[in-house]
Amino acid sequence: MRSKAVLGHTETTRILAAARAEAQQNNWAVTIAIVDDGGHLLALERLDGAAASTAYLAPEKARTSAISGRESKYYEDLVNTTGRTSFLSVDIMTCLEGAVPIIHDGQVIGAVGVSGVKSEFDAQIARAGVAVLG
């Protein structure tokens, strides 16, 4: 039987703080979501000025990344560069950049999703959150 690390409150809080700091440093009004490996929400923070829709999109991006083990940009590129528009019909995936998986010892243990600014900047914020774990 294999053992697997899980995100606890301490790690989730650290990730959220690092992502928030990156967003605030750039004056970006975003929502930050952290999910476990099954895509279940562990934390959500909507910064002042973030649109209401971002509170829906950030967790969906994070869920996509967690259950696939890939950055959500992979699916956006899949649709935009290969023309695989049929992938837009997959209920469990969001084809928008802005989420990155959290990988520990080669296993996906969660993901961070961000929504509110250009997708590449959403991903930048998510990466800053994940980076705090080393």
Short mmCIF file of N, CA and C in Angstrom, two decimals:
data_model
loop_
_atom_site.label_atom_id
_atom_site.label_comp_id
_atom_site.label_asym_id
_atom_site.label_seq_id
_atom_site.Cartn_x
_atom_site.Cartn_y
_atom_site.Cartn_z
N MET A 1 0.84 -1.17 0.00
CA MET A 1 0.00 0.00 0.00
C MET A 1 0.90 1.24 0.00
N ARG A 2 0.50 2.28 -0.73
CA ARG A 2 1.27 3.50 -0.82
C ARG A 2 0.77 4.52 0.18
N SER A 3 1.68 5.39 0.59
CA SER A 3 1.31 6.52 1.45
C SER A 3 1.31 7.78 0.61
N LYS A 4 0.51 8.74 1.01
CA LYS A 4 0.41 9.97 0.24
C LYS A 4 0.27 11.15 1.20
N ALA A 5 1.00 12.20 0.91
CA ALA A 5 0.88 13.43 1.69
C ALA A 5 -0.46 14.09 1.37
N VAL A 6 -0.98 14.84 2.31
CA VAL A 6 -2.20 15.62 2.09
C VAL A 6 -1.96 17.04 2.55
N LEU A 7 -2.69 17.95 1.95
CA LEU A 7 -2.60 19.35 2.36
C LEU A 7 -3.36 19.55 3.66
N GLY A 8 -2.67 20.07 4.66
CA GLY A 8 -3.31 20.41 5.92
C GLY A 8 -3.61 21.90 5.99
N HIS A 9 -4.18 22.30 7.08
CA HIS A 9 -4.52 23.70 7.27
C HIS A 9 -3.28 24.59 7.20
N THR A 10 -2.18 24.15 7.78
CA THR A 10 -0.95 24.94 7.79
C THR A 10 -0.45 25.20 6.37
N GLU A 11 -0.38 24.15 5.56
CA GLU A 11 0.09 24.30 4.18
C GLU A 11 -0.88 25.15 3.36
N THR A 12 -2.15 24.91 3.54
CA THR A 12 -3.16 25.68 2.81
C THR A 12 -3.06 27.16 3.14
N THR A 13 -2.87 27.48 4.40
CA THR A 13 -2.74 28.87 4.83
C THR A 13 -1.50 29.52 4.24
N ARG A 14 -0.41 28.79 4.21
CA ARG A 14 0.84 29.32 3.64
C ARG A 14 0.69 29.58 2.14
N ILE A 15 0.08 28.65 1.44
CA ILE A 15 -0.13 28.80 0.00
C ILE A 15 -1.00 30.02 -0.27
N LEU A 16 -2.09 30.13 0.46
CA LEU A 16 -3.02 31.24 0.28
C LEU A 16 -2.32 32.58 0.55
N ALA A 17 -1.52 32.65 1.61
CA ALA A 17 -0.81 33.89 1.94
C ALA A 17 0.17 34.28 0.84
N ALA A 18 0.90 33.31 0.30
CA ALA A 18 1.87 33.61 -0.76
C ALA A 18 1.18 34.05 -2.05
N ALA A 19 0.09 33.39 -2.39
CA ALA A 19 -0.66 33.79 -3.59
C ALA A 19 -1.26 35.18 -3.41
N ARG A 20 -1.83 35.42 -2.23
CA ARG A 20 -2.40 36.74 -1.94
C ARG A 20 -1.34 37.83 -2.05
N ALA A 21 -0.15 37.58 -1.50
CA ALA A 21 0.94 38.56 -1.54
C ALA A 21 1.33 38.88 -2.98
N GLU A 22 1.39 37.86 -3.83
CA GLU A 22 1.71 38.08 -5.25
C GLU A 22 0.64 38.94 -5.92
N ALA A 23 -0.60 38.66 -5.65
CA ALA A 23 -1.69 39.43 -6.24
C ALA A 23 -1.67 40.87 -5.74
N GLN A 24 -1.51 41.05 -4.44
CA GLN A 24 -1.54 42.39 -3.88
C GLN A 24 -0.33 43.22 -4.31
N GLN A 25 0.82 42.58 -4.46
CA GLN A 25 2.02 43.27 -4.92
C GLN A 25 1.80 43.88 -6.30
N ASN A 26 0.97 43.23 -7.10
CA ASN A 26 0.69 43.69 -8.45
C ASN A 26 -0.64 44.43 -8.57
N ASN A 27 -1.31 44.64 -7.43
CA ASN A 27 -2.61 45.32 -7.42
C ASN A 27 -3.64 44.61 -8.29
N TRP A 28 -3.68 43.28 -8.18
CA TRP A 28 -4.61 42.48 -8.95
C TRP A 28 -5.75 42.01 -8.06
N ALA A 29 -6.97 42.32 -8.46
CA ALA A 29 -8.16 41.89 -7.73
C ALA A 29 -8.59 40.52 -8.25
N VAL A 30 -8.32 39.49 -7.47
CA VAL A 30 -8.56 38.11 -7.91
C VAL A 30 -9.22 37.30 -6.81
N THR A 31 -9.68 36.13 -7.19
CA THR A 31 -10.09 35.11 -6.24
C THR A 31 -9.09 33.97 -6.33
N ILE A 32 -8.69 33.46 -5.17
CA ILE A 32 -7.72 32.37 -5.07
C ILE A 32 -8.43 31.17 -4.46
N ALA A 33 -8.30 30.02 -5.10
CA ALA A 33 -8.90 28.79 -4.58
C ALA A 33 -7.83 27.72 -4.43
N ILE A 34 -7.92 26.98 -3.35
CA ILE A 34 -7.03 25.84 -3.12
C ILE A 34 -7.91 24.62 -2.92
N VAL A 35 -7.58 23.55 -3.64
CA VAL A 35 -8.35 22.31 -3.55
C VAL A 35 -7.43 21.15 -3.21
N ASP A 36 -8.02 20.05 -2.72
CA ASP A 36 -7.25 18.83 -2.47
C ASP A 36 -7.13 18.04 -3.76
N ASP A 37 -6.57 16.84 -3.67
CA ASP A 37 -6.32 16.04 -4.87
C ASP A 37 -7.59 15.58 -5.58
N GLY A 38 -8.71 15.61 -4.91
CA GLY A 38 -9.98 15.27 -5.53
C GLY A 38 -10.74 16.47 -6.06
N GLY A 39 -10.14 17.65 -5.93
CA GLY A 39 -10.77 18.87 -6.41
C GLY A 39 -11.73 19.49 -5.42
N HIS A 40 -11.69 19.04 -4.16
CA HIS A 40 -12.59 19.56 -3.14
C HIS A 40 -11.98 20.80 -2.50
N LEU A 41 -12.79 21.82 -2.35
CA LEU A 41 -12.32 23.12 -1.89
C LEU A 41 -11.79 23.07 -0.45
N LEU A 42 -10.57 23.59 -0.27
CA LEU A 42 -9.96 23.72 1.05
C LEU A 42 -9.95 25.17 1.50
N ALA A 43 -9.78 26.09 0.54
CA ALA A 43 -9.74 27.52 0.88
C ALA A 43 -10.17 28.34 -0.34
N LEU A 44 -10.82 29.45 -0.05
CA LEU A 44 -11.23 30.39 -1.09
C LEU A 44 -11.13 31.78 -0.52
N GLU A 45 -10.46 32.66 -1.25
CA GLU A 45 -10.38 34.05 -0.82
C GLU A 45 -10.61 34.96 -2.03
N ARG A 46 -11.61 35.80 -1.91
CA ARG A 46 -11.93 36.77 -2.95
C ARG A 46 -11.44 38.12 -2.47
N LEU A 47 -10.43 38.65 -3.13
CA LEU A 47 -9.85 39.92 -2.74
C LEU A 47 -10.79 41.07 -3.11
N ASP A 48 -10.65 42.17 -2.41
CA ASP A 48 -11.48 43.34 -2.67
C ASP A 48 -11.39 43.72 -4.15
N GLY A 49 -12.52 43.95 -4.76
CA GLY A 49 -12.58 44.37 -6.15
C GLY A 49 -12.68 43.24 -7.15
N ALA A 50 -12.52 42.00 -6.72
CA ALA A 50 -12.63 40.87 -7.64
C ALA A 50 -14.09 40.66 -8.04
N ALA A 51 -14.31 40.42 -9.30
CA ALA A 51 -15.67 40.21 -9.81
C ALA A 51 -16.29 38.96 -9.18
N ALA A 52 -17.60 38.98 -9.07
CA ALA A 52 -18.31 37.84 -8.48
C ALA A 52 -18.05 36.55 -9.24
N SER A 53 -17.93 36.62 -10.54
CA SER A 53 -17.72 35.41 -11.35
C SER A 53 -16.41 34.70 -11.01
N THR A 54 -15.44 35.43 -10.47
CA THR A 54 -14.15 34.82 -10.15
C THR A 54 -14.27 33.82 -9.01
N ALA A 55 -15.26 33.99 -8.16
CA ALA A 55 -15.46 33.05 -7.05
C ALA A 55 -15.97 31.70 -7.55
N TYR A 56 -16.49 31.67 -8.74
CA TYR A 56 -16.88 30.41 -9.38
C TYR A 56 -15.73 29.84 -10.21
N LEU A 57 -15.07 30.70 -10.97
CA LEU A 57 -14.05 30.25 -11.90
C LEU A 57 -12.79 29.73 -11.23
N ALA A 58 -12.32 30.39 -10.17
CA ALA A 58 -11.07 29.97 -9.52
C ALA A 58 -11.15 28.52 -9.01
N PRO A 59 -12.21 28.14 -8.28
CA PRO A 59 -12.28 26.73 -7.85
C PRO A 59 -12.40 25.75 -9.01
N GLU A 60 -13.09 26.14 -10.08
CA GLU A 60 -13.21 25.25 -11.24
C GLU A 60 -11.87 25.05 -11.91
N LYS A 61 -11.09 26.11 -12.02
CA LYS A 61 -9.74 25.97 -12.58
C LYS A 61 -8.90 25.05 -11.70
N ALA A 62 -8.96 25.28 -10.39
CA ALA A 62 -8.17 24.47 -9.46
C ALA A 62 -8.59 23.00 -9.54
N ARG A 63 -9.87 22.75 -9.60
CA ARG A 63 -10.37 21.37 -9.68
C ARG A 63 -9.86 20.68 -10.94
N THR A 64 -9.87 21.39 -12.05
CA THR A 64 -9.35 20.85 -13.30
C THR A 64 -7.90 20.43 -13.15
N SER A 65 -7.11 21.28 -12.55
CA SER A 65 -5.69 21.01 -12.38
C SER A 65 -5.44 19.85 -11.42
N ALA A 66 -6.20 19.80 -10.35
CA ALA A 66 -6.01 18.74 -9.36
C ALA A 66 -6.35 17.37 -9.92
N ILE A 67 -7.48 17.26 -10.58
CA ILE A 67 -7.90 15.92 -11.04
C ILE A 67 -7.14 15.46 -12.28
N SER A 68 -6.55 16.40 -13.00
CA SER A 68 -5.79 16.01 -14.19
C SER A 68 -4.29 15.94 -13.93
N GLY A 69 -3.83 16.64 -12.88
CA GLY A 69 -2.40 16.68 -12.60
C GLY A 69 -1.63 17.56 -13.56
N ARG A 70 -2.33 18.43 -14.26
CA ARG A 70 -1.71 19.34 -15.23
C ARG A 70 -2.14 20.77 -14.94
N GLU A 71 -1.35 21.71 -15.46
CA GLU A 71 -1.79 23.09 -15.41
C GLU A 71 -3.03 23.20 -16.30
N SER A 72 -3.97 24.03 -15.89
CA SER A 72 -5.20 24.17 -16.68
C SER A 72 -4.92 24.75 -18.06
N LYS A 73 -3.79 25.43 -18.23
CA LYS A 73 -3.41 25.96 -19.54
C LYS A 73 -3.30 24.85 -20.58
N TYR A 74 -2.94 23.66 -20.15
CA TYR A 74 -2.84 22.53 -21.08
C TYR A 74 -4.15 22.37 -21.86
N TYR A 75 -5.27 22.48 -21.17
CA TYR A 75 -6.57 22.29 -21.81
C TYR A 75 -6.97 23.48 -22.65
N GLU A 76 -6.59 24.67 -22.22
CA GLU A 76 -6.84 25.85 -23.06
C GLU A 76 -6.07 25.71 -24.37
N ASP A 77 -4.80 25.31 -24.28
CA ASP A 77 -3.99 25.11 -25.48
C ASP A 77 -4.55 23.98 -26.35
N LEU A 78 -5.04 22.94 -25.71
CA LEU A 78 -5.61 21.81 -26.44
C LEU A 78 -6.75 22.28 -27.35
N VAL A 79 -7.56 23.17 -26.83
CA VAL A 79 -8.68 23.69 -27.60
C VAL A 79 -8.21 24.71 -28.63
N ASN A 80 -7.38 25.65 -28.20
CA ASN A 80 -7.00 26.76 -29.07
C ASN A 80 -5.98 26.40 -30.15
N THR A 81 -5.04 25.54 -29.84
CA THR A 81 -3.98 25.27 -30.82
C THR A 81 -4.21 24.01 -31.64
N THR A 82 -4.97 23.07 -31.11
CA THR A 82 -5.21 21.84 -31.88
C THR A 82 -6.62 21.79 -32.45
N GLY A 83 -7.46 22.74 -32.05
CA GLY A 83 -8.82 22.76 -32.56
C GLY A 83 -9.73 21.72 -31.95
N ARG A 84 -9.34 21.14 -30.83
CA ARG A 84 -10.15 20.09 -30.18
C ARG A 84 -11.31 20.73 -29.42
N THR A 85 -12.18 21.43 -30.12
CA THR A 85 -13.30 22.12 -29.48
C THR A 85 -14.26 21.17 -28.79
N SER A 86 -14.26 19.92 -29.17
CA SER A 86 -15.12 18.95 -28.50
C SER A 86 -14.76 18.82 -27.02
N PHE A 87 -13.53 19.19 -26.67
CA PHE A 87 -13.10 19.11 -25.28
C PHE A 87 -13.85 20.10 -24.39
N LEU A 88 -14.46 21.12 -24.99
CA LEU A 88 -15.24 22.09 -24.23
C LEU A 88 -16.48 21.45 -23.61
N SER A 89 -16.88 20.30 -24.11
CA SER A 89 -18.08 19.63 -23.58
C SER A 89 -17.79 18.75 -22.36
N VAL A 90 -16.53 18.62 -21.98
CA VAL A 90 -16.17 17.78 -20.83
C VAL A 90 -16.57 18.52 -19.55
N ASP A 91 -17.52 17.94 -18.82
CA ASP A 91 -18.07 18.61 -17.63
C ASP A 91 -17.07 18.82 -16.51
N ILE A 92 -16.09 17.96 -16.39
CA ILE A 92 -15.19 18.04 -15.25
C ILE A 92 -13.96 18.91 -15.50
N MET A 93 -13.87 19.53 -16.64
CA MET A 93 -12.69 20.33 -16.96
C MET A 93 -13.08 21.76 -17.33
N THR A 94 -12.22 22.68 -16.96
CA THR A 94 -12.36 24.06 -17.37
C THR A 94 -11.17 24.39 -18.25
N CYS A 95 -11.41 24.80 -19.45
CA CYS A 95 -10.35 25.05 -20.41
C CYS A 95 -9.87 26.49 -20.35
N LEU A 96 -9.48 26.92 -19.15
CA LEU A 96 -8.98 28.28 -18.95
C LEU A 96 -7.69 28.22 -18.15
N GLU A 97 -6.68 28.94 -18.61
CA GLU A 97 -5.42 29.02 -17.88
C GLU A 97 -5.63 29.71 -16.54
N GLY A 98 -4.82 29.32 -15.55
CA GLY A 98 -4.89 29.98 -14.26
C GLY A 98 -4.80 29.06 -13.07
N ALA A 99 -4.51 27.77 -13.30
CA ALA A 99 -4.39 26.84 -12.18
C ALA A 99 -3.17 25.95 -12.38
N VAL A 100 -2.55 25.60 -11.26
CA VAL A 100 -1.39 24.71 -11.28
C VAL A 100 -1.56 23.64 -10.21
N PRO A 101 -1.11 22.42 -10.52
CA PRO A 101 -1.20 21.36 -9.52
C PRO A 101 -0.14 21.53 -8.44
N ILE A 102 -0.41 20.97 -7.29
CA ILE A 102 0.57 20.91 -6.20
C ILE A 102 1.05 19.47 -6.17
N ILE A 103 2.33 19.28 -6.45
CA ILE A 103 2.89 17.93 -6.53
C ILE A 103 3.93 17.76 -5.43
N HIS A 104 3.78 16.67 -4.68
CA HIS A 104 4.71 16.35 -3.59
C HIS A 104 5.13 14.89 -3.75
N ASP A 105 6.44 14.66 -3.79
CA ASP A 105 6.97 13.31 -3.98
C ASP A 105 6.36 12.61 -5.18
N GLY A 106 6.17 13.37 -6.26
CA GLY A 106 5.66 12.81 -7.50
C GLY A 106 4.16 12.56 -7.54
N GLN A 107 3.45 12.96 -6.50
CA GLN A 107 2.00 12.74 -6.45
C GLN A 107 1.26 14.07 -6.35
N VAL A 108 0.17 14.18 -7.07
CA VAL A 108 -0.67 15.37 -6.98
C VAL A 108 -1.39 15.34 -5.64
N ILE A 109 -1.26 16.43 -4.87
CA ILE A 109 -1.94 16.51 -3.57
C ILE A 109 -2.95 17.65 -3.53
N GLY A 110 -3.07 18.37 -4.64
CA GLY A 110 -4.03 19.47 -4.70
C GLY A 110 -3.69 20.39 -5.85
N ALA A 111 -4.29 21.59 -5.82
CA ALA A 111 -4.03 22.58 -6.86
C ALA A 111 -4.46 23.95 -6.36
N VAL A 112 -3.90 24.96 -7.03
CA VAL A 112 -4.27 26.35 -6.77
C VAL A 112 -4.84 26.91 -8.06
N GLY A 113 -6.00 27.53 -7.97
CA GLY A 113 -6.63 28.18 -9.12
C GLY A 113 -6.89 29.63 -8.80
N VAL A 114 -6.70 30.48 -9.80
CA VAL A 114 -6.87 31.92 -9.62
C VAL A 114 -7.67 32.46 -10.79
N SER A 115 -8.51 33.43 -10.51
CA SER A 115 -9.28 34.09 -11.57
C SER A 115 -9.45 35.56 -11.22
N GLY A 116 -9.34 36.40 -12.25
CA GLY A 116 -9.60 37.82 -12.03
C GLY A 116 -8.82 38.76 -12.93
N VAL A 117 -7.66 38.30 -13.42
CA VAL A 117 -6.87 39.12 -14.32
C VAL A 117 -6.57 38.29 -15.57
N LYS A 118 -5.68 38.75 -16.43
CA LYS A 118 -5.32 37.95 -17.60
C LYS A 118 -4.89 36.57 -17.14
N SER A 119 -5.24 35.57 -17.89
CA SER A 119 -4.98 34.19 -17.49
C SER A 119 -3.53 33.92 -17.15
N GLU A 120 -2.60 34.51 -17.89
CA GLU A 120 -1.19 34.28 -17.60
C GLU A 120 -0.81 34.84 -16.23
N PHE A 121 -1.47 35.92 -15.81
CA PHE A 121 -1.20 36.49 -14.49
C PHE A 121 -1.90 35.68 -13.39
N ASP A 122 -3.07 35.13 -13.72
CA ASP A 122 -3.72 34.20 -12.79
C ASP A 122 -2.76 33.05 -12.48
N ALA A 123 -2.15 32.49 -13.53
CA ALA A 123 -1.21 31.38 -13.36
C ALA A 123 0.02 31.81 -12.57
N GLN A 124 0.48 33.02 -12.79
CA GLN A 124 1.62 33.55 -12.04
C GLN A 124 1.33 33.57 -10.54
N ILE A 125 0.14 34.00 -10.19
CA ILE A 125 -0.27 34.04 -8.78
C ILE A 125 -0.35 32.63 -8.22
N ALA A 126 -0.94 31.72 -8.98
CA ALA A 126 -1.05 30.33 -8.52
C ALA A 126 0.33 29.72 -8.30
N ARG A 127 1.25 29.96 -9.22
CA ARG A 127 2.61 29.42 -9.07
C ARG A 127 3.30 29.99 -7.84
N ALA A 128 3.06 31.26 -7.55
CA ALA A 128 3.65 31.86 -6.34
C ALA A 128 3.13 31.16 -5.08
N GLY A 129 1.89 30.78 -5.10
CA GLY A 129 1.34 30.05 -3.97
C GLY A 129 1.97 28.69 -3.81
N VAL A 130 2.07 27.95 -4.90
CA VAL A 130 2.65 26.61 -4.85
C VAL A 130 4.13 26.66 -4.47
N ALA A 131 4.83 27.68 -4.92
CA ALA A 131 6.27 27.79 -4.67
C ALA A 131 6.63 27.86 -3.20
N VAL A 132 5.71 28.32 -2.37
CA VAL A 132 5.99 28.45 -0.95
C VAL A 132 6.25 27.09 -0.29
N LEU A 133 5.77 26.03 -0.90
CA LEU A 133 6.00 24.70 -0.34
C LEU A 133 7.38 24.14 -0.70
N GLY A 134 8.04 24.81 -1.64
CA GLY A 134 9.41 24.39 -2.00
C GLY A 134 9.51 23.37 -3.02
#
